[in-house]
Every structure is written in structure tokens, then in C-alpha cells.
């Protein structure tokens, strides 16, 4: 469903005058940005490409394990046409580390279920 939504959005963004795409460094948001602006990304064989810039401050939430960022070195391999120069914490994810310092790591919550909520 998400890919289909991005493909529809790409039809609407193809004529926009875009100078850069700033995106959260999470895998799901990088995929969304690339799928929504495929005509502007990397080696798309089109004449115009723009910088895709991953920036930590664009992260929308930290609530679930899927909100943890993968190491920058891994992201750079998967997304070679995205600039990760703004991510200064390698390999750690400082936002996720802060979240864990408050609530505990993933293993601490494995036995919890929503039915446990009051």
C-alpha cells in the first residue's frame, strides 16, 4: 500500500521545482523519499537530480524498535546517492540511545503486551 501511495505521489511531484530533499535517516523514510521523488534521485538517467540529505533532526518519533536508525555505514551502502554527512554519531543512534536510557532496551519489553496496560 505504501509503495502504491508513493508512486501516486511521484506523479504529482514530477513537475515541482525542487532544490533538495531533506529526509529522516530511517530506512522507511529514505525509501519513501526516493519512491516519491524517483525522477530527482541519483542515477535516474534524467537530466536533473537534486541532493537527498539525511538529517537526524527530521525524525518524527521514537516509540518502537522500527524507529531506531541503522548505522550510517550500512545506510551509505544501501543509499549511495543520499548525503549522510549530517549524521555525526557512528555507529550509535543518539536519539534511540536516549530513548533506551529512559525506558530500557527492547529486551526489557519483550514480555509486555498491550493487554497489560491499565
mmCIF file of N, CA and C in Angstrom:
data_model
loop_
_atom_site.group_PDB
_atom_site.id
_atom_site.type_symbol
_atom_site.label_atom_id
_atom_site.label_comp_id
_atom_site.label_asym_id
_atom_site.label_seq_id
_atom_site.Cartn_x
_atom_site.Cartn_y
_atom_site.Cartn_z
ATOM 1 N N UNK A 1 0.821 -1.186 0.000
ATOM 2 C CA UNK A 1 0.000 0.000 0.000
ATOM 3 C C UNK A 1 0.870 1.256 0.000
ATOM 4 N N UNK A 2 1.925 1.271 0.819
ATOM 5 C CA UNK A 2 2.793 2.438 0.902
ATOM 6 C C UNK A 2 3.508 2.737 -0.407
ATOM 7 N N UNK A 3 3.979 1.686 -1.074
ATOM 8 C CA UNK A 3 4.662 1.879 -2.361
ATOM 9 C C UNK A 3 3.699 2.464 -3.382
ATOM 10 N N UNK A 4 2.475 1.962 -3.397
ATOM 11 C CA UNK A 4 1.466 2.492 -4.314
ATOM 12 C C UNK A 4 1.208 3.972 -4.029
ATOM 13 N N UNK A 5 1.125 4.340 -2.758
ATOM 14 C CA UNK A 5 0.928 5.739 -2.399
ATOM 15 C C UNK A 5 2.098 6.600 -2.869
ATOM 16 N N UNK A 6 3.312 6.106 -2.717
ATOM 17 C CA UNK A 6 4.493 6.840 -3.174
ATOM 18 C C UNK A 6 4.493 6.993 -4.690
ATOM 19 N N UNK A 7 4.108 5.940 -5.391
ATOM 20 C CA UNK A 7 4.043 6.019 -6.855
ATOM 21 C C UNK A 7 3.032 7.061 -7.309
ATOM 22 N N UNK A 8 1.912 7.145 -6.612
ATOM 23 C CA UNK A 8 0.912 8.176 -6.923
ATOM 24 C C UNK A 8 1.462 9.565 -6.619
ATOM 25 N N UNK A 9 2.148 9.685 -5.499
ATOM 26 C CA UNK A 9 2.741 10.969 -5.138
ATOM 27 C C UNK A 9 3.809 11.382 -6.148
ATOM 28 N N UNK A 10 4.575 10.427 -6.633
ATOM 29 C CA UNK A 10 5.616 10.726 -7.621
ATOM 30 C C UNK A 10 5.037 11.369 -8.874
ATOM 31 N N UNK A 11 3.850 10.953 -9.265
ATOM 32 C CA UNK A 11 3.188 11.574 -10.429
ATOM 33 C C UNK A 11 2.898 13.047 -10.159
ATOM 34 N N UNK A 12 2.583 13.357 -8.916
ATOM 35 C CA UNK A 12 2.254 14.734 -8.554
ATOM 36 C C UNK A 12 3.497 15.591 -8.322
ATOM 37 N N UNK A 13 4.625 14.983 -7.979
ATOM 38 C CA UNK A 13 5.834 15.756 -7.675
ATOM 39 C C UNK A 13 6.743 15.947 -8.884
ATOM 40 N N UNK A 14 6.456 15.277 -9.977
ATOM 41 C CA UNK A 14 7.393 15.286 -11.107
ATOM 42 C C UNK A 14 7.610 16.660 -11.721
ATOM 43 N N UNK A 15 6.654 17.570 -11.577
ATOM 44 C CA UNK A 15 6.800 18.893 -12.173
ATOM 45 C C UNK A 15 7.157 19.973 -11.153
ATOM 46 N N UNK A 16 7.382 19.597 -9.919
ATOM 47 C CA UNK A 16 7.759 20.577 -8.900
ATOM 48 C C UNK A 16 9.197 21.032 -9.109
ATOM 49 N N UNK A 17 9.460 22.295 -8.806
ATOM 50 C CA UNK A 17 10.810 22.828 -8.878
ATOM 51 C C UNK A 17 11.466 22.626 -7.508
ATOM 52 N N UNK A 18 12.155 21.521 -7.346
ATOM 53 C CA UNK A 18 12.729 21.123 -6.067
ATOM 54 C C UNK A 18 14.237 21.333 -6.110
ATOM 55 N N UNK A 19 14.774 21.897 -5.027
ATOM 56 C CA UNK A 19 16.220 22.124 -4.953
ATOM 57 C C UNK A 19 16.938 21.052 -4.151
ATOM 58 N N UNK A 20 16.253 20.445 -3.193
ATOM 59 C CA UNK A 20 16.849 19.397 -2.364
ATOM 60 C C UNK A 20 15.728 18.657 -1.644
ATOM 61 N N UNK A 21 16.015 17.432 -1.251
ATOM 62 C CA UNK A 21 15.108 16.629 -0.434
ATOM 63 C C UNK A 21 15.820 16.384 0.888
ATOM 64 N N UNK A 22 15.246 16.873 1.980
ATOM 65 C CA UNK A 22 15.789 16.627 3.316
ATOM 66 C C UNK A 22 14.906 15.567 3.954
ATOM 67 N N UNK A 23 15.547 14.524 4.477
ATOM 68 C CA UNK A 23 14.800 13.357 4.917
ATOM 69 C C UNK A 23 15.392 12.799 6.210
ATOM 70 N N UNK A 24 14.551 12.208 7.010
ATOM 71 C CA UNK A 24 14.979 11.497 8.200
ATOM 72 C C UNK A 24 15.883 10.331 7.786
ATOM 73 N N UNK A 25 16.853 9.943 8.618
ATOM 74 C CA UNK A 25 17.752 8.851 8.253
ATOM 75 C C UNK A 25 17.213 7.451 8.558
ATOM 76 N N UNK A 26 15.926 7.322 8.748
ATOM 77 C CA UNK A 26 15.347 5.993 8.961
ATOM 78 C C UNK A 26 15.099 5.328 7.617
ATOM 79 N N UNK A 27 15.271 4.044 7.550
ATOM 80 C CA UNK A 27 15.115 3.314 6.299
ATOM 81 C C UNK A 27 13.755 3.563 5.662
ATOM 82 N N UNK A 28 12.698 3.525 6.450
ATOM 83 C CA UNK A 28 11.369 3.700 5.867
ATOM 84 C C UNK A 28 11.181 5.088 5.274
ATOM 85 N N UNK A 29 11.783 6.108 5.885
ATOM 86 C CA UNK A 29 11.620 7.462 5.349
ATOM 87 C C UNK A 29 12.509 7.688 4.137
ATOM 88 N N UNK A 30 13.680 7.073 4.131
ATOM 89 C CA UNK A 30 14.544 7.157 2.943
ATOM 90 C C UNK A 30 13.856 6.502 1.751
ATOM 91 N N UNK A 31 13.273 5.333 1.978
ATOM 92 C CA UNK A 31 12.544 4.656 0.903
ATOM 93 C C UNK A 31 11.376 5.511 0.406
ATOM 94 N N UNK A 32 10.648 6.116 1.332
ATOM 95 C CA UNK A 32 9.517 6.965 0.951
ATOM 96 C C UNK A 32 9.980 8.146 0.104
ATOM 97 N N UNK A 33 11.053 8.788 0.507
ATOM 98 C CA UNK A 33 11.566 9.939 -0.242
ATOM 99 C C UNK A 33 11.993 9.540 -1.652
ATOM 100 N N UNK A 34 12.700 8.441 -1.758
ATOM 101 C CA UNK A 34 13.194 8.002 -3.070
ATOM 102 C C UNK A 34 12.042 7.568 -3.968
ATOM 103 N N UNK A 35 11.079 6.860 -3.400
ATOM 104 C CA UNK A 35 9.924 6.424 -4.190
ATOM 105 C C UNK A 35 9.015 7.590 -4.574
ATOM 106 N N UNK A 36 8.984 8.637 -3.762
ATOM 107 C CA UNK A 36 8.122 9.784 -4.032
ATOM 108 C C UNK A 36 8.760 10.785 -4.993
ATOM 109 N N UNK A 37 10.092 10.761 -5.092
ATOM 110 C CA UNK A 37 10.821 11.669 -5.986
ATOM 111 C C UNK A 37 11.842 10.888 -6.823
ATOM 112 N N UNK A 38 11.419 9.822 -7.486
ATOM 113 C CA UNK A 38 12.389 8.988 -8.212
ATOM 114 C C UNK A 38 13.058 9.738 -9.369
ATOM 115 N N UNK A 39 12.370 10.690 -9.920
ATOM 116 C CA UNK A 39 12.881 11.463 -11.046
ATOM 117 C C UNK A 39 13.983 12.434 -10.637
ATOM 118 N N UNK A 40 14.199 12.610 -9.338
ATOM 119 C CA UNK A 40 15.227 13.527 -8.855
ATOM 120 C C UNK A 40 16.374 12.818 -8.142
ATOM 121 N N UNK A 41 16.278 11.504 -8.007
ATOM 122 C CA UNK A 41 17.240 10.754 -7.205
ATOM 123 C C UNK A 41 18.376 10.185 -8.036
ATOM 124 N N UNK A 42 19.587 10.421 -7.592
ATOM 125 C CA UNK A 42 20.792 9.743 -8.050
ATOM 126 C C UNK A 42 20.928 9.489 -9.524
ATOM 127 N N UNK A 43 21.216 8.240 -9.878
ATOM 128 C CA UNK A 43 21.417 7.883 -11.282
ATOM 129 C C UNK A 43 20.106 7.428 -11.896
ATOM 130 N N UNK A 44 19.192 8.365 -12.020
ATOM 131 C CA UNK A 44 17.885 8.056 -12.581
ATOM 132 C C UNK A 44 17.850 8.223 -14.097
ATOM 133 N N UNK A 45 18.995 8.576 -14.682
ATOM 134 C CA UNK A 45 19.158 8.758 -16.129
ATOM 135 C C UNK A 45 18.375 9.959 -16.653
ATOM 136 N N UNK A 46 17.812 10.750 -15.761
ATOM 137 C CA UNK A 46 17.190 12.010 -16.150
ATOM 138 C C UNK A 46 18.234 13.108 -16.065
ATOM 139 N N UNK A 47 17.921 14.226 -16.637
ATOM 140 C CA UNK A 47 18.879 15.318 -16.641
ATOM 141 C C UNK A 47 19.031 15.970 -15.274
ATOM 142 N N UNK A 48 17.963 16.071 -14.515
ATOM 143 C CA UNK A 48 18.019 16.796 -13.252
ATOM 144 C C UNK A 48 17.979 15.846 -12.064
ATOM 145 N N UNK A 49 18.959 15.971 -11.199
ATOM 146 C CA UNK A 49 18.913 15.311 -9.905
ATOM 147 C C UNK A 49 19.141 16.396 -8.854
ATOM 148 N N UNK A 50 18.689 16.147 -7.647
ATOM 149 C CA UNK A 50 18.898 17.086 -6.549
ATOM 150 C C UNK A 50 19.512 16.330 -5.384
ATOM 151 N N UNK A 51 20.150 17.051 -4.475
ATOM 152 C CA UNK A 51 20.694 16.362 -3.296
ATOM 153 C C UNK A 51 19.583 15.782 -2.416
ATOM 154 N N UNK A 52 19.785 14.570 -1.989
ATOM 155 C CA UNK A 52 18.947 13.949 -0.962
ATOM 156 C C UNK A 52 19.806 13.961 0.302
ATOM 157 N N UNK A 53 19.348 14.645 1.325
ATOM 158 C CA UNK A 53 20.154 14.891 2.518
ATOM 159 C C UNK A 53 19.465 14.279 3.740
ATOM 160 N N UNK A 54 20.118 13.324 4.356
ATOM 161 C CA UNK A 54 19.588 12.719 5.584
ATOM 162 C C UNK A 54 19.991 13.603 6.766
ATOM 163 N N UNK A 55 19.025 13.887 7.620
ATOM 164 C CA UNK A 55 19.291 14.763 8.758
ATOM 165 C C UNK A 55 18.568 14.228 9.992
ATOM 166 N N UNK A 56 19.332 14.046 11.061
ATOM 167 C CA UNK A 56 18.802 13.460 12.298
ATOM 168 C C UNK A 56 17.604 14.237 12.855
ATOM 169 N N UNK A 57 17.636 15.550 12.747
ATOM 170 C CA UNK A 57 16.582 16.374 13.342
ATOM 171 C C UNK A 57 15.229 16.250 12.650
ATOM 172 N N UNK A 58 15.165 15.544 11.542
ATOM 173 C CA UNK A 58 13.895 15.360 10.828
ATOM 174 C C UNK A 58 13.155 14.112 11.282
ATOM 175 N N UNK A 59 13.673 13.434 12.304
ATOM 176 C CA UNK A 59 12.994 12.227 12.793
ATOM 177 C C UNK A 59 11.713 12.596 13.497
ATOM 178 N N UNK A 60 10.675 11.862 13.172
ATOM 179 C CA UNK A 60 9.345 12.235 13.663
ATOM 180 C C UNK A 60 8.992 11.637 15.019
ATOM 181 N N UNK A 61 9.575 10.512 15.371
ATOM 182 C CA UNK A 61 9.174 9.852 16.612
ATOM 183 C C UNK A 61 10.221 8.823 17.023
ATOM 184 N N UNK A 62 10.170 8.445 18.255
ATOM 185 C CA UNK A 62 10.967 7.331 18.754
ATOM 186 C C UNK A 62 10.075 6.587 19.738
ATOM 187 N N UNK A 63 9.328 5.631 19.226
ATOM 188 C CA UNK A 63 8.418 4.871 20.073
ATOM 189 C C UNK A 63 8.564 3.364 19.943
ATOM 190 N N UNK A 64 9.040 2.910 18.811
ATOM 191 C CA UNK A 64 9.092 1.488 18.534
ATOM 192 C C UNK A 64 10.458 1.125 17.973
ATOM 193 N N UNK A 65 10.781 -0.149 17.992
ATOM 194 C CA UNK A 65 12.074 -0.606 17.502
ATOM 195 C C UNK A 65 12.330 -0.160 16.067
ATOM 196 N N UNK A 66 11.281 -0.064 15.261
ATOM 197 C CA UNK A 66 11.461 0.375 13.872
ATOM 198 C C UNK A 66 11.862 1.845 13.792
ATOM 199 N N UNK A 67 11.850 2.569 14.911
ATOM 200 C CA UNK A 67 12.260 3.966 14.946
ATOM 201 C C UNK A 67 13.755 4.124 15.204
ATOM 202 N N UNK A 68 14.459 3.023 15.395
ATOM 203 C CA UNK A 68 15.903 3.087 15.595
ATOM 204 C C UNK A 68 16.582 3.186 14.233
ATOM 205 N N UNK A 69 17.602 4.017 14.177
ATOM 206 C CA UNK A 69 18.349 4.201 12.927
ATOM 207 C C UNK A 69 19.431 3.131 12.811
ATOM 208 N N UNK A 70 19.616 2.636 11.596
ATOM 209 C CA UNK A 70 20.715 1.704 11.352
ATOM 210 C C UNK A 70 22.024 2.493 11.302
ATOM 211 N N UNK A 71 23.157 1.826 11.473
ATOM 212 C CA UNK A 71 24.443 2.531 11.404
ATOM 213 C C UNK A 71 24.613 3.265 10.061
ATOM 214 N N UNK A 72 25.251 4.408 10.126
ATOM 215 C CA UNK A 72 25.443 5.228 8.933
ATOM 216 C C UNK A 72 26.155 4.452 7.835
ATOM 217 N N UNK A 73 27.143 3.647 8.187
ATOM 218 C CA UNK A 73 27.884 2.892 7.174
ATOM 219 C C UNK A 73 26.967 1.951 6.389
ATOM 220 N N UNK A 74 25.991 1.376 7.059
ATOM 221 C CA UNK A 74 25.028 0.491 6.393
ATOM 222 C C UNK A 74 24.109 1.308 5.486
ATOM 223 N N UNK A 75 23.648 2.448 5.987
ATOM 224 C CA UNK A 75 22.780 3.311 5.182
ATOM 225 C C UNK A 75 23.502 3.803 3.928
ATOM 226 N N UNK A 76 24.767 4.161 4.067
ATOM 227 C CA UNK A 76 25.532 4.646 2.914
ATOM 228 C C UNK A 76 25.660 3.580 1.829
ATOM 229 N N UNK A 77 25.776 2.334 2.227
ATOM 230 C CA UNK A 77 25.856 1.251 1.242
ATOM 231 C C UNK A 77 24.532 1.067 0.515
ATOM 232 N N UNK A 78 23.430 1.152 1.252
ATOM 233 C CA UNK A 78 22.123 0.927 0.639
ATOM 234 C C UNK A 78 21.641 2.141 -0.155
ATOM 235 N N UNK A 79 22.040 3.331 0.270
ATOM 236 C CA UNK A 79 21.574 4.574 -0.366
ATOM 237 C C UNK A 79 22.782 5.422 -0.768
ATOM 238 N N UNK A 80 23.509 5.009 -1.790
ATOM 239 C CA UNK A 80 24.756 5.698 -2.144
ATOM 240 C C UNK A 80 24.561 7.134 -2.652
ATOM 241 N N UNK A 81 23.360 7.490 -3.042
ATOM 242 C CA UNK A 81 23.116 8.833 -3.556
ATOM 243 C C UNK A 81 22.458 9.753 -2.539
ATOM 244 N N UNK A 82 22.501 9.357 -1.266
ATOM 245 C CA UNK A 82 21.999 10.198 -0.184
ATOM 246 C C UNK A 82 23.207 10.700 0.600
ATOM 247 N N UNK A 83 23.193 11.985 0.948
ATOM 248 C CA UNK A 83 24.261 12.575 1.751
ATOM 249 C C UNK A 83 23.967 12.311 3.228
ATOM 250 N N UNK A 84 24.893 11.637 3.896
ATOM 251 C CA UNK A 84 24.750 11.337 5.318
ATOM 252 C C UNK A 84 25.753 12.142 6.160
ATOM 253 N N UNK A 85 26.303 13.198 5.615
ATOM 254 C CA UNK A 85 27.323 13.975 6.314
ATOM 255 C C UNK A 85 26.817 14.632 7.598
ATOM 256 N N UNK A 86 25.516 14.812 7.728
ATOM 257 C CA UNK A 86 24.955 15.443 8.922
ATOM 258 C C UNK A 86 24.779 14.471 10.086
ATOM 259 N N UNK A 87 25.013 13.195 9.843
ATOM 260 C CA UNK A 87 24.901 12.191 10.912
ATOM 261 C C UNK A 87 26.283 12.014 11.519
ATOM 262 N N UNK A 88 26.474 12.589 12.675
ATOM 263 C CA UNK A 88 27.812 12.602 13.262
ATOM 264 C C UNK A 88 28.048 11.476 14.260
ATOM 265 N N UNK A 89 27.026 10.743 14.604
ATOM 266 C CA UNK A 89 27.154 9.678 15.592
ATOM 267 C C UNK A 89 27.204 8.328 14.882
ATOM 268 N N UNK A 90 28.359 7.731 14.862
ATOM 269 C CA UNK A 90 28.519 6.443 14.203
ATOM 270 C C UNK A 90 29.165 5.492 15.181
ATOM 271 N N UNK A 91 28.726 4.306 15.414
ATOM 272 C CA UNK A 91 27.567 3.711 14.770
ATOM 273 C C UNK A 91 26.275 3.940 15.550
ATOM 274 N N UNK A 92 26.388 4.612 16.686
ATOM 275 C CA UNK A 92 25.232 4.739 17.560
ATOM 276 C C UNK A 92 24.174 5.695 17.024
ATOM 277 N N UNK A 93 22.976 5.455 17.445
ATOM 278 C CA UNK A 93 21.838 6.316 17.147
ATOM 279 C C UNK A 93 21.566 7.095 18.431
ATOM 280 N N UNK A 94 21.938 8.368 18.489
ATOM 281 C CA UNK A 94 21.829 9.106 19.755
ATOM 282 C C UNK A 94 20.388 9.281 20.232
ATOM 283 N N UNK A 95 19.453 9.407 19.325
ATOM 284 C CA UNK A 95 18.060 9.590 19.734
ATOM 285 C C UNK A 95 17.521 8.294 20.343
ATOM 286 N N UNK A 96 17.831 7.160 19.686
ATOM 287 C CA UNK A 96 17.386 5.875 20.219
ATOM 288 C C UNK A 96 18.077 5.575 21.545
ATOM 289 N N UNK A 97 19.358 5.909 21.669
ATOM 290 C CA UNK A 97 20.088 5.667 22.911
ATOM 291 C C UNK A 97 19.467 6.459 24.056
ATOM 292 N N UNK A 98 19.051 7.688 23.784
ATOM 293 C CA UNK A 98 18.384 8.497 24.811
ATOM 294 C C UNK A 98 17.058 7.850 25.224
ATOM 295 N N UNK A 99 16.305 7.377 24.233
ATOM 296 C CA UNK A 99 15.026 6.702 24.496
ATOM 297 C C UNK A 99 15.247 5.466 25.377
ATOM 298 N N UNK A 100 16.266 4.666 25.037
ATOM 299 C CA UNK A 100 16.561 3.471 25.831
ATOM 300 C C UNK A 100 16.995 3.821 27.246
ATOM 301 N N UNK A 101 17.714 4.931 27.412
ATOM 302 C CA UNK A 101 18.169 5.311 28.750
ATOM 303 C C UNK A 101 16.981 5.649 29.658
ATOM 304 N N UNK A 102 15.882 6.065 29.076
ATOM 305 C CA UNK A 102 14.691 6.406 29.852
ATOM 306 C C UNK A 102 13.793 5.180 30.069
ATOM 307 N N UNK A 103 13.566 4.407 29.003
ATOM 308 C CA UNK A 103 12.560 3.342 29.043
ATOM 309 C C UNK A 103 13.126 1.922 29.041
ATOM 310 N N UNK A 104 14.424 1.758 28.859
ATOM 311 C CA UNK A 104 15.020 0.431 28.788
ATOM 312 C C UNK A 104 15.123 -0.049 27.354
ATOM 313 N N UNK A 105 15.935 -1.074 27.155
ATOM 314 C CA UNK A 105 16.121 -1.568 25.798
ATOM 315 C C UNK A 105 14.974 -2.480 25.376
ATOM 316 N N UNK A 106 15.026 -2.897 24.141
ATOM 317 C CA UNK A 106 13.968 -3.714 23.550
ATOM 318 C C UNK A 106 13.710 -4.987 24.359
ATOM 319 N N UNK A 107 14.771 -5.624 24.814
ATOM 320 C CA UNK A 107 14.627 -6.889 25.542
ATOM 321 C C UNK A 107 13.821 -6.722 26.832
ATOM 322 N N UNK A 108 13.873 -5.537 27.423
ATOM 323 C CA UNK A 108 13.134 -5.296 28.665
ATOM 324 C C UNK A 108 11.625 -5.310 28.458
ATOM 325 N N UNK A 109 11.193 -5.223 27.213
ATOM 326 C CA UNK A 109 9.762 -5.121 26.935
ATOM 327 C C UNK A 109 9.198 -6.320 26.154
ATOM 328 N N UNK A 110 10.003 -7.346 25.975
ATOM 329 C CA UNK A 110 9.553 -8.488 25.172
ATOM 330 C C UNK A 110 8.326 -9.178 25.759
ATOM 331 N N UNK A 111 8.209 -9.204 27.063
ATOM 332 C CA UNK A 111 7.071 -9.901 27.670
ATOM 333 C C UNK A 111 5.849 -9.008 27.828
ATOM 334 N N UNK A 112 5.967 -7.752 27.529
ATOM 335 C CA UNK A 112 4.853 -6.816 27.683
ATOM 336 C C UNK A 112 3.883 -6.930 26.506
ATOM 337 N N UNK A 113 2.652 -6.749 26.768
ATOM 338 C CA UNK A 113 1.610 -6.758 25.758
ATOM 339 C C UNK A 113 0.683 -5.585 26.025
ATOM 340 N N UNK A 114 -0.006 -5.132 24.997
ATOM 341 C CA UNK A 114 -0.950 -4.039 25.186
ATOM 342 C C UNK A 114 -2.032 -4.400 26.199
ATOM 343 N N UNK A 115 -2.344 -5.677 26.298
ATOM 344 C CA UNK A 115 -3.363 -6.108 27.261
ATOM 345 C C UNK A 115 -2.907 -5.883 28.698
ATOM 346 N N UNK A 116 -1.582 -5.647 28.903
ATOM 347 C CA UNK A 116 -1.063 -5.355 30.230
ATOM 348 C C UNK A 116 -1.338 -3.910 30.653
ATOM 349 N N UNK A 117 -1.706 -3.066 29.694
ATOM 350 C CA UNK A 117 -1.945 -1.656 30.014
ATOM 351 C C UNK A 117 -3.166 -1.530 30.915
ATOM 352 N N UNK A 118 -3.122 -0.555 31.832
ATOM 353 C CA UNK A 118 -4.274 -0.361 32.719
ATOM 354 C C UNK A 118 -5.476 0.187 31.976
#
